[in-house]
CSV table of C-alpha atoms and ligand atoms in Angstrom, one decimal:
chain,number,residue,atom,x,y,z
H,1,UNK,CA,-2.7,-36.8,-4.4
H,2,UNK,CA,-3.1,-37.5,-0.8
H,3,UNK,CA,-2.8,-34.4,1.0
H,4,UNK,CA,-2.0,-34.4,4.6
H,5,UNK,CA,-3.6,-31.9,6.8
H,6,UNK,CA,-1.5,-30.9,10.2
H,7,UNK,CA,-3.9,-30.1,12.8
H,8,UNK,CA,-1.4,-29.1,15.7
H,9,UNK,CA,0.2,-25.9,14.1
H,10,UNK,CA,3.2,-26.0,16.4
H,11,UNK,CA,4.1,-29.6,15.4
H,12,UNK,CA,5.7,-29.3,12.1
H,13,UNK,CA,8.1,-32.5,11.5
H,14,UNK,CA,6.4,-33.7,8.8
H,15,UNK,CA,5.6,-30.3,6.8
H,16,UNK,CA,9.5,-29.7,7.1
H,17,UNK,CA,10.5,-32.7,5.9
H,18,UNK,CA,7.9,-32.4,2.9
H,19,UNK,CA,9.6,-29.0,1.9
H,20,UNK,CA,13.0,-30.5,2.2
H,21,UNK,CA,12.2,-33.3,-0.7
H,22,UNK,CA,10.2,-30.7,-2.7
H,23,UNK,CA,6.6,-30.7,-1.7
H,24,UNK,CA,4.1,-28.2,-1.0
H,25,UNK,CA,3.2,-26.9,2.0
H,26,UNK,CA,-0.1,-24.8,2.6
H,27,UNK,CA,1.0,-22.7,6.0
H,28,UNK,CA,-0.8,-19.6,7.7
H,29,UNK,CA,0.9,-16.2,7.8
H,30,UNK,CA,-0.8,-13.2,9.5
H,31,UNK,CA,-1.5,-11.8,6.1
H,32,UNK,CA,-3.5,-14.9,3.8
H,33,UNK,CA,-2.4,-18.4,3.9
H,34,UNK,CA,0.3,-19.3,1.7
H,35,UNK,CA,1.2,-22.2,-0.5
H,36,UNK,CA,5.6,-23.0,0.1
H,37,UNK,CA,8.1,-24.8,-1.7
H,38,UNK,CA,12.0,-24.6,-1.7
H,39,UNK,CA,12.0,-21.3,-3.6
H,40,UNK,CA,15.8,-22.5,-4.8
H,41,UNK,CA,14.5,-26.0,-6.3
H,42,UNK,CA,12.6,-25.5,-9.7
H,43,UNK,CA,10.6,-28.4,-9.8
H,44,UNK,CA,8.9,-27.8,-6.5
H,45,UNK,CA,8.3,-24.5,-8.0
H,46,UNK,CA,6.7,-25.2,-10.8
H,47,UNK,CA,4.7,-27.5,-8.9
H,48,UNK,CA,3.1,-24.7,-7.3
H,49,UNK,CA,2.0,-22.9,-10.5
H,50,UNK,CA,0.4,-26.1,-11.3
H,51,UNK,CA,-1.9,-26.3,-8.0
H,52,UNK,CA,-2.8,-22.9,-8.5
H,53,UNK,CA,-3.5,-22.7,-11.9
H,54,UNK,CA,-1.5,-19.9,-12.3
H,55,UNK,CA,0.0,-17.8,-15.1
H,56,UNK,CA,3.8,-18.5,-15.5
H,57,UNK,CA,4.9,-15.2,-15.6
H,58,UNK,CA,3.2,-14.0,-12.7
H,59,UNK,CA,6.4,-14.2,-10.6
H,60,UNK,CA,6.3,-15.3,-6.8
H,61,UNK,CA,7.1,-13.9,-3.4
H,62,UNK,CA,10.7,-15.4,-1.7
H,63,UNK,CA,9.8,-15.7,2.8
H,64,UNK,CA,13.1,-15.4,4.8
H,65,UNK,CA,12.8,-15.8,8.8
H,66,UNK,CA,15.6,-13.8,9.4
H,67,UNK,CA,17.9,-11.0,7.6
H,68,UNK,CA,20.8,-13.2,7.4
H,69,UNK,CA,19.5,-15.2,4.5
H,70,UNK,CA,18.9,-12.1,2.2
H,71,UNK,CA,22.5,-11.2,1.3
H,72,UNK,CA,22.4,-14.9,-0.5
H,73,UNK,CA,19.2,-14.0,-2.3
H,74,UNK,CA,19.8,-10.4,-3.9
H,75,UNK,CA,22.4,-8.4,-5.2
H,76,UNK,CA,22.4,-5.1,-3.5
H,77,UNK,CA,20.4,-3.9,-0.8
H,78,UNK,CA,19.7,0.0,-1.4
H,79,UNK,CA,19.5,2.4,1.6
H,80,UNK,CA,15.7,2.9,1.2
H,81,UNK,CA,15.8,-1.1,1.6
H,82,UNK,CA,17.5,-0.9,4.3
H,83,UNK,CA,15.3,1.8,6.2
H,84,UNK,CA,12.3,-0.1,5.4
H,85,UNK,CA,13.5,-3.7,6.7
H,86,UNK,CA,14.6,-1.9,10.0
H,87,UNK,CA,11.0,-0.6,10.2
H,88,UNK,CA,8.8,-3.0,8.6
H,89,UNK,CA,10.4,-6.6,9.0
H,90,UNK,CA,9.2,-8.9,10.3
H,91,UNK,CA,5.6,-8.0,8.7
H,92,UNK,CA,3.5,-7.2,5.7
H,93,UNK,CA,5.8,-5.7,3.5
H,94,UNK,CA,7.6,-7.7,0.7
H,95,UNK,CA,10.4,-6.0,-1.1
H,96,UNK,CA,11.6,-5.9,-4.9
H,97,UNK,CA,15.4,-6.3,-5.3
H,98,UNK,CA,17.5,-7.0,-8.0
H,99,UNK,CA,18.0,-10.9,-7.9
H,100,UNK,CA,20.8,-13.2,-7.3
H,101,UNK,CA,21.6,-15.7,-9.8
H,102,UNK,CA,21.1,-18.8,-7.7
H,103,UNK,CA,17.3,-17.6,-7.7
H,104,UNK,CA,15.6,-19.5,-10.2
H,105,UNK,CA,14.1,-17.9,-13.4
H,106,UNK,CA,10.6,-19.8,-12.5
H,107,UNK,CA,10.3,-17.4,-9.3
H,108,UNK,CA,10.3,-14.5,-10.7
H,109,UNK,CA,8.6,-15.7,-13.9
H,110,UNK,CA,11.5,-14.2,-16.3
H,111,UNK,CA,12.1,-11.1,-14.5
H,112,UNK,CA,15.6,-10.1,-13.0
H,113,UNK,CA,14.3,-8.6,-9.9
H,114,UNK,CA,12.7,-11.0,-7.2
H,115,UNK,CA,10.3,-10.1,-4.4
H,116,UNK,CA,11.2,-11.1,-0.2
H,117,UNK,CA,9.2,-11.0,2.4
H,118,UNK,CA,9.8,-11.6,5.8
H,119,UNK,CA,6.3,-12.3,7.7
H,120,UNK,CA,5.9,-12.3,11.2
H,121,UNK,CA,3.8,-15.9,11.9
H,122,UNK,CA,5.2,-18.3,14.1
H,123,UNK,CA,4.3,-21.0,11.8
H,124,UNK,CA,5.7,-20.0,8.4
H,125,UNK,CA,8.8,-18.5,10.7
H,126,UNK,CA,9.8,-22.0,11.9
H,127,UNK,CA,9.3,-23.9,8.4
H,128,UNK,CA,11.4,-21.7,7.1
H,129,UNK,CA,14.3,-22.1,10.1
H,130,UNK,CA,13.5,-25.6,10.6
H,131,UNK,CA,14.1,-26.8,6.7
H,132,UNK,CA,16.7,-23.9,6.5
H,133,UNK,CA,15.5,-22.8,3.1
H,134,UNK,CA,14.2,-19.5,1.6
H,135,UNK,CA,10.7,-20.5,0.8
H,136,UNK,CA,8.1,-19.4,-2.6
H,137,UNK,CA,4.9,-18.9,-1.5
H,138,UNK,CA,2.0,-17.5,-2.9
H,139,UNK,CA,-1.4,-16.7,-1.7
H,140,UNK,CA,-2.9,-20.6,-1.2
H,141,UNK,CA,-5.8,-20.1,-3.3
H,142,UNK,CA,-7.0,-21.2,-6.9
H,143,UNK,CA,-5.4,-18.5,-9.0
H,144,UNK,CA,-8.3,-16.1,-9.4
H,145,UNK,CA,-10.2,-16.5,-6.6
H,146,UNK,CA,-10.6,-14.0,-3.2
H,147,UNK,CA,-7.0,-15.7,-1.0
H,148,UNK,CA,-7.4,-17.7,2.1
H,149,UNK,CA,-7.9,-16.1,5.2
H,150,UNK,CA,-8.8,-19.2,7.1
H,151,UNK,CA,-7.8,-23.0,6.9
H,152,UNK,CA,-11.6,-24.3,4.9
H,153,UNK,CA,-10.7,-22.0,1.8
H,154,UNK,CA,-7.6,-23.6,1.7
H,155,UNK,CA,-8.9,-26.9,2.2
H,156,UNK,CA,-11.9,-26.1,-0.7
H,157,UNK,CA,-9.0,-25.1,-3.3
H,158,UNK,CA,-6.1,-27.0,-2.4
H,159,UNK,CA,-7.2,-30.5,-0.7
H,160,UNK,CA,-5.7,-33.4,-3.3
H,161,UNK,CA,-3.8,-30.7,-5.0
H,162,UNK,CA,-0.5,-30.4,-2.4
H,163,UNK,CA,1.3,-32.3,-0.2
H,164,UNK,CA,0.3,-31.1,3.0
H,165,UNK,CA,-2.1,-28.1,4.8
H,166,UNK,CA,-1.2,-27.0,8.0
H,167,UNK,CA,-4.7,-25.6,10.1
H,168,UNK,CA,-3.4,-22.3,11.7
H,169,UNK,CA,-5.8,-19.6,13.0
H,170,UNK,CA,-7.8,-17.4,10.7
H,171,UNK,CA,-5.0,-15.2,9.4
H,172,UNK,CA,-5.0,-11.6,11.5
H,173,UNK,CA,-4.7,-8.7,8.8
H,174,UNK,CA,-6.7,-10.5,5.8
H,175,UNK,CA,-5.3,-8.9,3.2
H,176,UNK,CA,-2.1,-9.6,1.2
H,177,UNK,CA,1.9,-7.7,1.9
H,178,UNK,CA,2.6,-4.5,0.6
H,179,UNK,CA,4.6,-4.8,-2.6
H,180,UNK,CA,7.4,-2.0,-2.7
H,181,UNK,CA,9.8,-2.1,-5.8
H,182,UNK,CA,13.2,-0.6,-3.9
H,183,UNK,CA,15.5,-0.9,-6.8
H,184,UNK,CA,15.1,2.7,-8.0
H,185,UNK,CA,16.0,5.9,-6.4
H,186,UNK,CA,12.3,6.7,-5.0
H,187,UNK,CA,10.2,3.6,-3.5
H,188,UNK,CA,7.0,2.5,-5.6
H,189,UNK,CA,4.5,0.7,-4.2
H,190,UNK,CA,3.0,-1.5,-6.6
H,191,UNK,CA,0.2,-3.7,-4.4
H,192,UNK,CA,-1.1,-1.8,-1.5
H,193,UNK,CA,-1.5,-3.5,1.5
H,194,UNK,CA,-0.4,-4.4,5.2
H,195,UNK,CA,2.0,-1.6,5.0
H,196,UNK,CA,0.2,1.2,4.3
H,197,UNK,CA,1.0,4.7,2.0
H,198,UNK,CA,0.6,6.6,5.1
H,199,UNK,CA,3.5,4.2,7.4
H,200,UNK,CA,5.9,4.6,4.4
H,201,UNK,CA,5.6,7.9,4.3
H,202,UNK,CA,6.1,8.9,7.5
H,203,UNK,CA,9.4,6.7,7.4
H,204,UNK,CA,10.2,8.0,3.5
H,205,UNK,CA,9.2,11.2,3.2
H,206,UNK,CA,8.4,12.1,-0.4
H,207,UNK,CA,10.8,8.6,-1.5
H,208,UNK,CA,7.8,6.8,-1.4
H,209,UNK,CA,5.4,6.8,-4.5
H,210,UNK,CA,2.3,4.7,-5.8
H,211,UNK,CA,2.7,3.2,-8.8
H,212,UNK,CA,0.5,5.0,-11.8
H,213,UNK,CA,-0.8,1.8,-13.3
H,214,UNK,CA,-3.1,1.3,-10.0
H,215,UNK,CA,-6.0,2.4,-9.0
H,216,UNK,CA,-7.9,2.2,-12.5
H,217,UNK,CA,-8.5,-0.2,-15.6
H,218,UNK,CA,-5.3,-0.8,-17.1
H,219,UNK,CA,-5.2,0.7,-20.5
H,220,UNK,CA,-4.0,-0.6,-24.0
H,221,UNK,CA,-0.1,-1.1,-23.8
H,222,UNK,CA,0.1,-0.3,-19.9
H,223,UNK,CA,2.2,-2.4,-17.4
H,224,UNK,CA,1.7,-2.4,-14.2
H,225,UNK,CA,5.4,-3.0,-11.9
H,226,UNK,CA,3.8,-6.0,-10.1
H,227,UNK,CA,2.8,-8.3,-13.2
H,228,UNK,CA,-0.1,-10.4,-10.8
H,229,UNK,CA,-1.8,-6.5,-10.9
H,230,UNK,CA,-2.6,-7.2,-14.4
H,231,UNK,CA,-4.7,-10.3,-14.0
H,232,UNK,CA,-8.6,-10.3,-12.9
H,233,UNK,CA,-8.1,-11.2,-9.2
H,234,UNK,CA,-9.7,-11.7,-6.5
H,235,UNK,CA,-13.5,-12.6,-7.9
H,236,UNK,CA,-16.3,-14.9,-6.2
H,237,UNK,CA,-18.4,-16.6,-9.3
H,238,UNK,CA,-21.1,-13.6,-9.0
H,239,UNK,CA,-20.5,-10.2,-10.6
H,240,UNK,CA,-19.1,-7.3,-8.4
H,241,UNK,CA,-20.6,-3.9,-8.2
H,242,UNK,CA,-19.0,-1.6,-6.0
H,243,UNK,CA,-21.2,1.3,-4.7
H,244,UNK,CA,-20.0,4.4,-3.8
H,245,UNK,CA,-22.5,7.4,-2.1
H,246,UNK,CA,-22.9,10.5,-0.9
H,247,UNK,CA,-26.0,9.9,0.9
H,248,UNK,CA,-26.6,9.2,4.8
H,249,UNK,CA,-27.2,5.5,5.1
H,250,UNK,CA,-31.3,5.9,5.3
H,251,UNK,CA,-30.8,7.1,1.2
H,252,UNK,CA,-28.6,4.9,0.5
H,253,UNK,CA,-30.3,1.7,1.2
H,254,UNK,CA,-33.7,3.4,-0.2
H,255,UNK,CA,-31.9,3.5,-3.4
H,256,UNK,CA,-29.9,0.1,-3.3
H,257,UNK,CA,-32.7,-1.7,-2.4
H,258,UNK,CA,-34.7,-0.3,-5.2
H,259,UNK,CA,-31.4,-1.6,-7.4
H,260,UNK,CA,-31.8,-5.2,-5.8
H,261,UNK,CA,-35.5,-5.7,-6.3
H,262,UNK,CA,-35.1,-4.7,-10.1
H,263,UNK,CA,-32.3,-7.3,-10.2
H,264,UNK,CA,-34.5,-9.7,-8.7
H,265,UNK,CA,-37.1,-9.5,-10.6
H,266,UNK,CA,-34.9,-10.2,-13.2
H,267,UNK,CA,-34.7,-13.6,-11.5
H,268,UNK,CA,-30.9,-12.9,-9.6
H,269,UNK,CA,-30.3,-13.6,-7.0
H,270,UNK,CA,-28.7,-10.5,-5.2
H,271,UNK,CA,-25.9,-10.1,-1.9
H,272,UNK,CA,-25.0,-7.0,-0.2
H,273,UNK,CA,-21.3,-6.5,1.0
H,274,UNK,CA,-22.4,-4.2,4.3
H,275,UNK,CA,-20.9,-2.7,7.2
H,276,UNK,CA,-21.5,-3.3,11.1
H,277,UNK,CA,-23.5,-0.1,10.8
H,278,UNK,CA,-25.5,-0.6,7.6
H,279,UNK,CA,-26.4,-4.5,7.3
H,280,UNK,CA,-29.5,-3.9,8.9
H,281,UNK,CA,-30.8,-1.7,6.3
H,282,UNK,CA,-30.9,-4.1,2.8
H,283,UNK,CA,-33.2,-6.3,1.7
H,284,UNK,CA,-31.3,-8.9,-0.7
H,285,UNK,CA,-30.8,-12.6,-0.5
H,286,UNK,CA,-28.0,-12.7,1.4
H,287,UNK,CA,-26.7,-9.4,3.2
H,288,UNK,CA,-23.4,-9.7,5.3
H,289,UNK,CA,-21.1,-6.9,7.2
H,290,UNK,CA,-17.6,-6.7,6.9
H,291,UNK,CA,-17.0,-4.9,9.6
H,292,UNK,CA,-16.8,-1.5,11.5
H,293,UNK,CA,-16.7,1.9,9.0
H,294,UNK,CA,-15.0,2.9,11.8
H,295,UNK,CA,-12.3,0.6,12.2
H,296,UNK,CA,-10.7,-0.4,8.1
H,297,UNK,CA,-8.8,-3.1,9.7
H,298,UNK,CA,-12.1,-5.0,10.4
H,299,UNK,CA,-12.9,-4.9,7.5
H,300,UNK,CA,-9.7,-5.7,5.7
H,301,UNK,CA,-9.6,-9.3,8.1
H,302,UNK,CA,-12.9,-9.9,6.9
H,303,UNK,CA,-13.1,-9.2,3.6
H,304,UNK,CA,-11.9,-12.0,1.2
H,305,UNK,CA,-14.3,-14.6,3.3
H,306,UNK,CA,-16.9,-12.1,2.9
H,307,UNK,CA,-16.4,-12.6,-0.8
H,308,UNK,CA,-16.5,-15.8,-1.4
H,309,UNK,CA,-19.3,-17.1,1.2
H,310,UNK,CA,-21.4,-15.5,-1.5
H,311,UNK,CA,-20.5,-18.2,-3.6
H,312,UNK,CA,-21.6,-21.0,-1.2
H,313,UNK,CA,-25.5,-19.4,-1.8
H,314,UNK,CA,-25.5,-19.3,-5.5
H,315,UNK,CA,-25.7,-15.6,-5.3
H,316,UNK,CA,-25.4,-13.8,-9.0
H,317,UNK,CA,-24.6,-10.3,-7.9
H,318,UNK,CA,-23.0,-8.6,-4.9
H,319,UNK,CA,-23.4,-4.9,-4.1
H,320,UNK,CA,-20.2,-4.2,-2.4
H,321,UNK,CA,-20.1,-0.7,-0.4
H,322,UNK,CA,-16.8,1.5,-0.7
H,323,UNK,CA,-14.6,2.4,1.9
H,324,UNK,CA,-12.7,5.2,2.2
H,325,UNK,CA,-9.0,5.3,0.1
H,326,UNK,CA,-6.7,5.8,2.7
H,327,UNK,CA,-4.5,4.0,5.6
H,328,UNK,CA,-5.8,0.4,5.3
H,329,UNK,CA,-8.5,1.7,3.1
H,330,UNK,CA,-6.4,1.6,-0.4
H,331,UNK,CA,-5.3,-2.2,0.0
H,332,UNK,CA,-9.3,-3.1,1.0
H,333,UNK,CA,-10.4,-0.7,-2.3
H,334,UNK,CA,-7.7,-2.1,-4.9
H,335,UNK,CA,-9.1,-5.6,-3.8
H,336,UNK,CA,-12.5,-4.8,-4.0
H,337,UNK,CA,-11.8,-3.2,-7.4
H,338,UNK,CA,-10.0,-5.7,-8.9
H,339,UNK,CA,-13.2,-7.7,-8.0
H,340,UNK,CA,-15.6,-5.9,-9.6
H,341,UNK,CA,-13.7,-5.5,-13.0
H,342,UNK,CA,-13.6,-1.7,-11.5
H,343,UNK,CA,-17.6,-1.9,-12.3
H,344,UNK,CA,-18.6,1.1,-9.9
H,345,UNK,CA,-21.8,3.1,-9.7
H,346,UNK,CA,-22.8,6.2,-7.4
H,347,UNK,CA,-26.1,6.5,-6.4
T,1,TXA,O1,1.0,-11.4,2.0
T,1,TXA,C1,1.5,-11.9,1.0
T,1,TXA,O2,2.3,-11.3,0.2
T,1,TXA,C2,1.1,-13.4,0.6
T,1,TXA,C3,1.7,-14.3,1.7
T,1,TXA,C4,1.5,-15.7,1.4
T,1,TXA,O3,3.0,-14.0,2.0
T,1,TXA,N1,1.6,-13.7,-0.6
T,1,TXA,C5,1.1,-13.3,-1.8
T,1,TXA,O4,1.7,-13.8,-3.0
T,1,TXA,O5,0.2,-12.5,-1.9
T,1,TXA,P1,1.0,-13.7,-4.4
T,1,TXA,O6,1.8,-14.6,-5.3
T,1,TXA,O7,-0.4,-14.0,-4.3
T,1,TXA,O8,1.3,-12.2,-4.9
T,1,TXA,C6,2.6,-11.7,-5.1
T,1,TXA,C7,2.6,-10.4,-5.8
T,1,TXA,C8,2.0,-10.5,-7.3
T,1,TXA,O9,1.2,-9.4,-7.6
T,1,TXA,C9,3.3,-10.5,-8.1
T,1,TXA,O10,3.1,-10.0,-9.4
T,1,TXA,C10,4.2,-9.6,-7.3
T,1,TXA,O11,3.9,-9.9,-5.9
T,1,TXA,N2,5.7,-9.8,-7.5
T,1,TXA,C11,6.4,-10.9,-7.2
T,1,TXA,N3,7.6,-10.8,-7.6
T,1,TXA,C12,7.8,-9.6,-8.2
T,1,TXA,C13,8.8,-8.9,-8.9
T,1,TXA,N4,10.0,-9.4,-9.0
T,1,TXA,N5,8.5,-7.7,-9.4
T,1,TXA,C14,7.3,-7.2,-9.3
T,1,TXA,N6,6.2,-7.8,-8.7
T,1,TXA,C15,6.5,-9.0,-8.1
T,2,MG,MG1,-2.4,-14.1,-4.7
């Protein structure tokens, strides 16, 4: 397939017309970059599982650019909904609702609920006015892989694969919508993210809970409430250890780099997953920072790139650092985790 690549984001003619015969349209959002289609024509739909190589019951995210077009969509709209969308929407927050029959049973891959986000980007905003359609998109990467946070991953997974890629800025937050399912009586959170625990409680109160199944390995039998939670996500071709320590950063390094030149003389080659204030400090093949300890959201923008330009040096293993679990902080950890199988030593 011939994929056409839109260099002026604000000229989008041709993307709109694509979406309104049933193509694929790779747009930024200001969380990842997202792969659209009609989310009310099946075909297109499926044709987006197919690009990705995605599982079919890993149902898909519905974007609306304004609250008019949600009433059409779901069935009810509960009052924690309703707080929420006053205080979140536009934004990183997508919402569970119980579905409306005209959605498609390939969205939500079987389930009767089906997830809506409204994002704040200019450019998936107007595709969505311009073709005047509710659009499907997941993150625009091949399923598996760290998301998109910038046009060339999209490009490297997607080019011949869609119909069209529009090259937007690098995408502001980095990380992926908070998932909150808002058809029971308290709100569950089942993907951390944009959004954070903290912002919803401080709207909620104690309505707002995280769902049980994350945060660790899934055990035999257990479901998580978001169904992508159960798949491995998220990984570059090397292996992921996260490292978590006590120590002041002098230790630390003493002790990871004693880690990386065992590894190496193993014959791996070895990448370290730093901060601002500790890239300095490893020795490894190829040592990056992520950004500020003192500032998550840093990190969180760079993060998925961080991941996966280990892969363009052939590196085997990555030593990620942990960050701290809270604001931010949880979305950047479940990623991370998810990433390393949960693999996690303390040294
Ligand atoms: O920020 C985002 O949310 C990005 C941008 C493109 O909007 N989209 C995104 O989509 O991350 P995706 O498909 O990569 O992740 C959607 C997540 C999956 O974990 C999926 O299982 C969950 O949302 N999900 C979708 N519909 C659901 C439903 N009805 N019930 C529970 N979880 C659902
Ligand atoms: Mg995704």
């Amino acid at each position: 397939m011939n994929t056409c690549i839109i260099s002026d984001p604000y000229k989008l003619e041709e993307a709109v017309a694509i979406l309104k015969k049933g193509g694929l349209v790779a747009s930024p959002t200001e969380t990842v970059y997202g792969l659209c289609a009609n989310a009310l024509n099946e075909q297109a739909v499926k044709n987006i599982y197919v690009a990705k190589g995605r599982p079919s019951d890993n149902p898909l995210i519905v974007h609306i650019s304004s609250l008019d077009m949600l009433p059409h969509l779901v069935q009810e709209i509960s009052p924690i909904a309703e707080t929420l969308m006053q205080h979140f929407w536009p934004g990183p927050m997508t919402l569970i609702f119980k579905a409306s029959p005209i959605i498609p049973k390939v969205v939500t891959g079987g389930l009767d609920t089906v997830a809506v986000r409204f994002p704040s980007h200019p450019v998936i905003c107007q595709l969505i006015t311009e073709s005047q359609l509710p659009l499907a998109a997941p993150s625009a990467n091949t399923s598996g892989k760290p998301s998109p946070t910038n046009f060339e991953r999209v490009y490297e997974d997607l080019n011949g694969k869609v119909d069209c890629i529009i090259h937007g800025d690098d995408c502001e937050l980095g990380v992926e919508s908070t998932v909150i399912d808002t058809t029971e009586d308290k709100a569950t959170i089942c993907r951390p993210g944009g959004i954070t625990f903290e912002m919803l409680s401080n709207v909620l109160g104690d309505k707002v809970m995280i769902d049980p199944a994350l945060g660790h390995a899934l055990t035999k039998g257990e479901q998580p409430k978001a169904p992508g939670m159960k798949y491995t996500h998220y990984s570059p071709n090397a292996d992921v250890i996260i490292v978590k320590s006590l120590q002041d950063h002098v230790h630390l390094a003493t002790s990871l780099n004693a880690l990386i030149e065992e590894q190496q003389r193993l014959g791996k080659r070895v990448g370290v997953m730093a901060t601002d204030e500790t890239y300095k400090l490893f020795k490894a093949n190829k040592v990056i920072s992520v950004g500020s300890e003192k500032n998550l959201l840093t990190v969180a923008a760079h993060l998925f790139e961080g991941l996966r330009c280990f892969d363009d040096e052939n590196i085997d293993l990555v030593y990620a650092l942990a960050f701290k679990k809270h604001d931010i902080g949880m979305a950047i950890m479940n990623r991370l985790e998810k990433s390393a199988g949960y693999h996690t030593i303390e040294i």
